XYZ file of N, CA, C and O in Angstrom:
428
model
N 52.170 -21.455 63.337
C 53.253 -20.521 63.547
C 53.351 -19.531 62.383
O 53.503 -18.346 62.590
N 53.264 -20.050 61.138
C 53.356 -19.189 59.964
C 52.226 -18.167 59.945
O 52.435 -16.991 59.666
N 51.031 -18.612 60.261
C 49.860 -17.717 60.302
C 50.058 -16.635 61.358
O 49.729 -15.476 61.146
N 50.616 -17.000 62.474
C 50.847 -16.049 63.564
C 51.842 -14.967 63.138
O 51.654 -13.789 63.449
N 52.873 -15.354 62.427
C 53.867 -14.392 61.939
C 53.223 -13.445 60.922
O 53.442 -12.238 60.964
N 52.385 -13.983 60.035
C 51.705 -13.146 59.054
C 50.819 -12.112 59.743
O 50.782 -10.947 59.346
N 50.109 -12.527 60.778
C 49.242 -11.609 61.524
C 50.077 -10.528 62.210
O 49.738 -9.340 62.181
N 51.203 -10.907 62.814
C 52.067 -9.930 63.479
C 52.635 -8.917 62.487
O 52.675 -7.715 62.762
N 53.060 -9.389 61.334
C 53.585 -8.479 60.311
C 52.495 -7.530 59.844
O 52.722 -6.325 59.710
N 51.298 -8.046 59.627
C 50.180 -7.207 59.219
C 49.878 -6.148 60.271
O 49.662 -4.981 59.959
N 49.882 -6.534 61.527
C 49.644 -5.574 62.610
C 50.731 -4.500 62.654
O 50.439 -3.315 62.872
N 51.974 -4.876 62.448
C 53.061 -3.897 62.421
C 52.899 -2.922 61.261
O 53.115 -1.716 61.412
N 52.513 -3.436 60.109
C 52.310 -2.567 58.944
C 51.157 -1.607 59.200
O 51.264 -0.403 58.973
N 50.038 -2.136 59.693
C 48.868 -1.303 59.950
C 49.116 -0.261 61.035
O 48.575 0.835 60.997
N 49.962 -0.583 62.007
C 50.231 0.358 63.089
C 51.211 1.450 62.668
O 51.409 2.424 63.376
N 51.853 1.282 61.513
C 52.800 2.281 61.049
C 54.222 2.023 61.500
O 55.126 2.792 61.188
N 54.447 0.970 62.242
C 55.796 0.647 62.710
C 56.678 0.145 61.572
O 57.882 0.325 61.593
N 56.060 -0.480 60.609
C 56.794 -1.006 59.452
C 56.131 -0.448 58.209
O 54.918 -0.506 58.061
N 56.935 0.111 57.339
C 56.408 0.653 56.088
C 56.571 -0.415 55.001
O 57.619 -1.037 54.883
N 55.524 -0.595 54.231
C 55.568 -1.554 53.130
C 55.200 -0.809 51.856
O 54.067 -0.372 51.700
N 56.161 -0.631 50.989
C 55.943 0.107 49.750
C 55.643 -0.872 48.626
O 56.496 -1.628 48.209
N 54.417 -0.831 48.137
C 54.012 -1.728 47.049
C 54.155 -1.071 45.685
O 53.859 -1.683 44.681
N 54.597 0.186 45.633
C 54.662 0.881 44.350
C 55.608 0.203 43.376
O 55.401 0.258 42.176
N 56.650 -0.447 43.885
C 57.576 -1.131 42.984
C 56.997 -2.457 42.494
O 57.430 -2.969 41.475
N 56.022 -2.988 43.203
C 55.425 -4.255 42.814
C 54.406 -4.083 41.691
O 54.191 -4.984 40.907
N 53.763 -2.919 41.635
C 52.728 -2.687 40.649
C 53.323 -2.009 39.424
O 54.035 -1.023 39.541
N 53.037 -2.514 38.234
C 53.576 -1.863 37.035
C 52.903 -0.517 36.813
O 51.729 -0.331 37.117
N 53.671 0.429 36.321
C 53.099 1.710 35.957
C 52.434 1.543 34.602
O 52.952 0.861 33.725
N 51.280 2.159 34.429
C 50.475 1.915 33.239
C 50.298 3.184 32.414
O 50.359 4.291 32.927
N 50.054 2.973 31.116
C 49.611 4.014 30.207
C 48.374 3.471 29.498
O 48.091 2.272 29.565
N 47.651 4.347 28.853
C 46.400 3.958 28.213
C 46.429 4.389 26.748
O 46.807 5.523 26.442
N 46.034 3.490 25.869
C 45.984 3.783 24.434
C 44.567 3.476 23.970
O 44.067 2.372 24.184
N 43.927 4.459 23.353
C 42.552 4.263 22.925
C 42.277 4.866 21.570
O 43.130 5.510 20.970
N 41.064 4.640 21.089
C 40.649 5.201 19.810
C 40.954 4.261 18.660
O 40.797 3.046 18.769
N 41.425 4.842 17.566
C 41.623 4.100 16.329
C 42.964 3.375 16.267
O 43.811 3.639 15.408
N 43.134 2.445 17.222
C 44.257 1.501 17.212
C 43.658 0.104 17.206
O 42.505 -0.087 17.576
N 44.440 -0.866 16.813
C 43.907 -2.226 16.664
C 43.567 -2.912 17.993
O 42.644 -3.709 18.065
N 44.314 -2.609 19.061
C 44.071 -3.236 20.361
C 44.117 -2.193 21.470
O 45.083 -2.122 22.236
N 43.069 -1.359 21.599
C 43.064 -0.339 22.646
C 43.063 -0.983 24.038
O 42.559 -2.091 24.219
N 43.678 -0.280 24.999
C 43.677 -0.792 26.364
C 44.793 -0.216 27.207
O 45.428 0.772 26.838
N 45.002 -0.865 28.363
C 46.069 -0.476 29.283
C 47.328 -1.242 28.932
O 47.263 -2.431 28.627
N 48.461 -0.551 29.028
C 49.748 -1.180 28.748
C 50.750 -0.778 29.818
O 50.700 0.348 30.333
N 51.652 -1.690 30.139
C 52.706 -1.391 31.115
C 53.667 -0.369 30.523
O 54.079 -0.482 29.371
N 53.997 0.630 31.314
C 54.961 1.640 30.904
C 56.358 1.080 31.096
O 56.718 0.645 32.188
N 57.123 1.057 30.020
C 58.504 0.592 30.100
C 59.439 1.781 29.957
O 59.051 2.840 29.460
N 60.666 1.608 30.366
C 61.652 2.683 30.351
C 61.811 3.271 28.948
O 61.889 2.537 27.969
N 61.827 4.579 28.873
C 62.028 5.318 27.616
C 60.936 5.058 26.576
O 61.164 5.187 25.377
N 59.745 4.692 27.008
C 58.641 4.427 26.084
C 58.161 5.741 25.466
O 58.011 6.739 26.160
N 57.909 5.709 24.163
C 57.434 6.889 23.444
C 56.001 6.680 22.972
O 55.459 5.573 23.057
N 55.416 7.745 22.449
C 54.071 7.651 21.889
C 54.046 6.598 20.776
O 53.147 5.763 20.718
N 55.040 6.612 19.915
C 55.106 5.628 18.815
C 55.172 4.196 19.363
O 54.491 3.304 18.869
N 55.982 3.984 20.425
C 56.079 2.655 21.036
C 54.727 2.194 21.574
O 54.359 1.024 21.433
N 53.987 3.110 22.206
C 52.684 2.764 22.772
C 51.690 2.396 21.675
O 50.935 1.427 21.812
N 51.701 3.146 20.583
C 50.802 2.838 19.466
C 51.171 1.489 18.854
O 50.295 0.678 18.534
N 52.453 1.217 18.725
C 52.890 -0.087 18.218
C 52.449 -1.215 19.151
O 52.013 -2.279 18.698
N 52.558 -0.994 20.475
C 52.125 -2.006 21.447
C 50.634 -2.287 21.325
O 50.182 -3.406 21.567
N 49.879 -1.275 20.915
C 48.429 -1.419 20.754
C 48.061 -1.925 19.355
O 46.912 -1.807 18.936
N 49.017 -2.460 18.641
C 48.737 -3.073 17.347
C 48.816 -2.126 16.167
O 48.545 -2.517 15.033
N 49.147 -0.869 16.408
C 49.256 0.100 15.314
C 47.940 0.787 15.013
O 46.899 0.503 15.606
N 48.015 1.707 14.075
C 46.845 2.484 13.666
C 45.850 1.618 12.891
O 46.245 0.695 12.189
N 44.566 1.954 13.006
C 43.580 1.389 12.084
C 43.612 2.219 10.808
O 44.270 3.260 10.753
N 42.881 1.788 9.803
C 42.857 2.532 8.544
C 42.144 3.880 8.672
O 42.270 4.727 7.790
N 41.409 4.118 9.750
C 40.679 5.371 9.932
C 41.458 6.415 10.730
O 41.034 7.543 10.839
N 42.575 6.030 11.309
C 43.341 6.942 12.167
C 43.862 8.140 11.376
O 44.346 7.993 10.257
N 43.756 9.317 11.988
C 44.286 10.503 11.317
C 44.842 11.535 12.290
O 45.384 12.544 11.855
N 44.722 11.299 13.586
C 45.255 12.253 14.565
C 45.629 11.521 15.844
O 45.042 10.494 16.188
N 46.634 12.048 16.537
C 47.094 11.479 17.804
C 47.138 12.577 18.852
O 47.650 13.669 18.595
N 46.595 12.281 20.010
C 46.667 13.203 21.137
C 47.364 12.511 22.296
O 47.122 11.328 22.546
N 48.208 13.251 23.008
C 48.813 12.764 24.247
C 48.289 13.648 25.356
O 48.489 14.863 25.349
N 47.578 13.029 26.297
C 47.036 13.771 27.428
C 47.700 13.301 28.709
O 47.884 12.103 28.928
N 48.054 14.251 29.535
C 48.653 13.988 30.841
C 47.727 14.634 31.860
O 47.691 15.848 31.986
N 46.950 13.789 32.534
C 45.900 14.331 33.398
C 44.847 14.978 32.514
O 44.354 14.379 31.574
N 44.521 16.231 32.779
C 43.549 16.941 31.951
C 44.223 17.827 30.915
O 43.550 18.512 30.161
N 45.547 17.814 30.864
C 46.282 18.680 29.943
C 46.596 17.965 28.631
O 47.094 16.845 28.634
N 46.343 18.656 27.531
C 46.750 18.165 26.225
C 48.214 18.529 26.048
O 48.577 19.702 25.997
N 49.082 17.530 26.007
C 50.524 17.739 25.942
C 51.005 17.818 24.500
O 51.930 18.565 24.180
N 50.371 17.066 23.626
C 50.857 16.962 22.255
C 49.715 16.544 21.342
O 48.855 15.762 21.740
N 49.735 17.059 20.117
C 48.752 16.644 19.114
C 49.417 16.668 17.744
O 50.132 17.600 17.414
N 49.188 15.632 16.972
C 49.693 15.554 15.603
C 48.603 14.960 14.732
O 47.810 14.145 15.194
N 48.558 15.371 13.474
C 47.531 14.841 12.577
C 48.005 14.879 11.137
O 48.995 15.523 10.808
N 47.303 14.139 10.302
C 47.562 14.134 8.867
C 48.561 13.075 8.430
O 48.946 12.188 9.189
N 48.970 13.186 7.202
C 49.890 12.234 6.577
C 51.215 12.117 7.314
O 51.887 11.100 7.240
N 51.603 13.155 8.025
C 52.874 13.148 8.766
C 52.971 11.947 9.713
O 54.050 11.469 10.006
N 51.833 11.479 10.198
C 51.825 10.335 11.118
C 52.279 9.052 10.436
O 52.834 8.166 11.072
N 52.027 8.941 9.160
C 52.213 7.673 8.465
C 53.433 7.636 7.551
O 53.902 6.568 7.203
N 53.942 8.795 7.156
C 55.065 8.801 6.213
C 56.419 9.023 6.889
O 57.423 9.213 6.219
N 56.449 9.003 8.231
C 57.717 9.110 8.943
C 58.156 10.525 9.270
O 59.157 10.729 9.954
N 57.420 11.538 8.819
C 57.821 12.915 9.123
C 57.479 13.308 10.557
O 58.004 14.268 11.069
N 56.588 12.574 11.178
C 56.212 12.834 12.578
C 56.649 11.639 13.409
O 55.991 10.611 13.422
N 57.798 11.737 14.082
C 58.344 10.549 14.755
C 57.586 10.100 16.003
O 57.750 8.983 16.434
N 56.746 10.952 16.577
C 56.001 10.611 17.800
C 56.957 10.132 18.896
O 56.748 9.108 19.524
N 58.010 10.874 19.129
C 59.072 10.482 20.056
C 58.894 11.028 21.473
O 59.792 10.929 22.286
N 57.751 11.596 21.786
C 57.523 12.149 23.120
C 57.577 11.041 24.167
O 56.944 10.004 24.017
N 58.337 11.275 25.228
C 58.466 10.297 26.317
C 57.175 10.244 27.122
O 56.577 11.279 27.416
N 56.782 9.050 27.494
C 55.552 8.861 28.269
C 55.844 8.803 29.760
O 56.938 8.442 30.175
N 54.831 9.161 30.534
C 54.867 9.060 31.990
C 53.685 8.204 32.423
O 52.745 7.996 31.661
N 53.741 7.738 33.670
C 52.658 6.862 34.135
C 51.315 7.578 34.031
O 51.219 8.786 34.223
N 50.319 6.803 33.683
C 48.933 7.240 33.528
C 48.685 8.165 32.342
O 47.624 8.766 32.247
N 49.648 8.299 31.435
C 49.407 9.077 30.223
C 48.332 8.396 29.392
O 48.171 7.171 29.425
N 47.597 9.196 28.629
C 46.567 8.701 27.725
C 46.937 9.097 26.308
O 47.143 10.277 26.021
N 47.064 8.114 25.443
C 47.273 8.360 24.017
C 45.958 8.030 23.345
O 45.450 6.910 23.462
N 45.402 9.004 22.662
C 44.125 8.792 21.984
C 44.316 9.044 20.496
O 44.764 10.117 20.085
N 43.995 8.031 19.690
C 44.096 8.118 18.234
C 42.682 8.287 17.708
O 41.796 7.523 18.032
N 42.508 9.305 16.893
C 41.154 9.602 16.397
C 41.152 9.768 14.885
O 42.198 9.889 14.259
N 39.955 9.760 14.331
C 39.805 10.132 12.926
C 39.106 11.484 12.892
O 38.178 11.734 13.648
N 39.619 12.362 12.077
C 39.110 13.738 12.052
C 38.346 14.063 10.786
O 37.923 15.183 10.591
N 38.188 13.099 9.922
C 37.510 13.383 8.642
C 36.057 13.046 8.714
O 35.592 12.213 9.365
């Protein structure tokens, strides 16, 4: 009986009679790469900033000297130099799903 109900629900979804939105089930992701301690994909949380994402990735490596925020193919933000490390550059830009934060060394 349970299997039969599952098949009927699947048929209803596939036929378009019932809409099933899985977007709320899947976490929205951002990507952090380059000169961070743990590069990879991270779940986007509410009000997450560039600084929060870098912290989630374990922070900067000793070679880090520049940060880029890319949204799709557009470069949204770039910061470099000592400002990243001495607190003068807060990196407070809000992130959106699928944003890419890339930390690089420019020297």
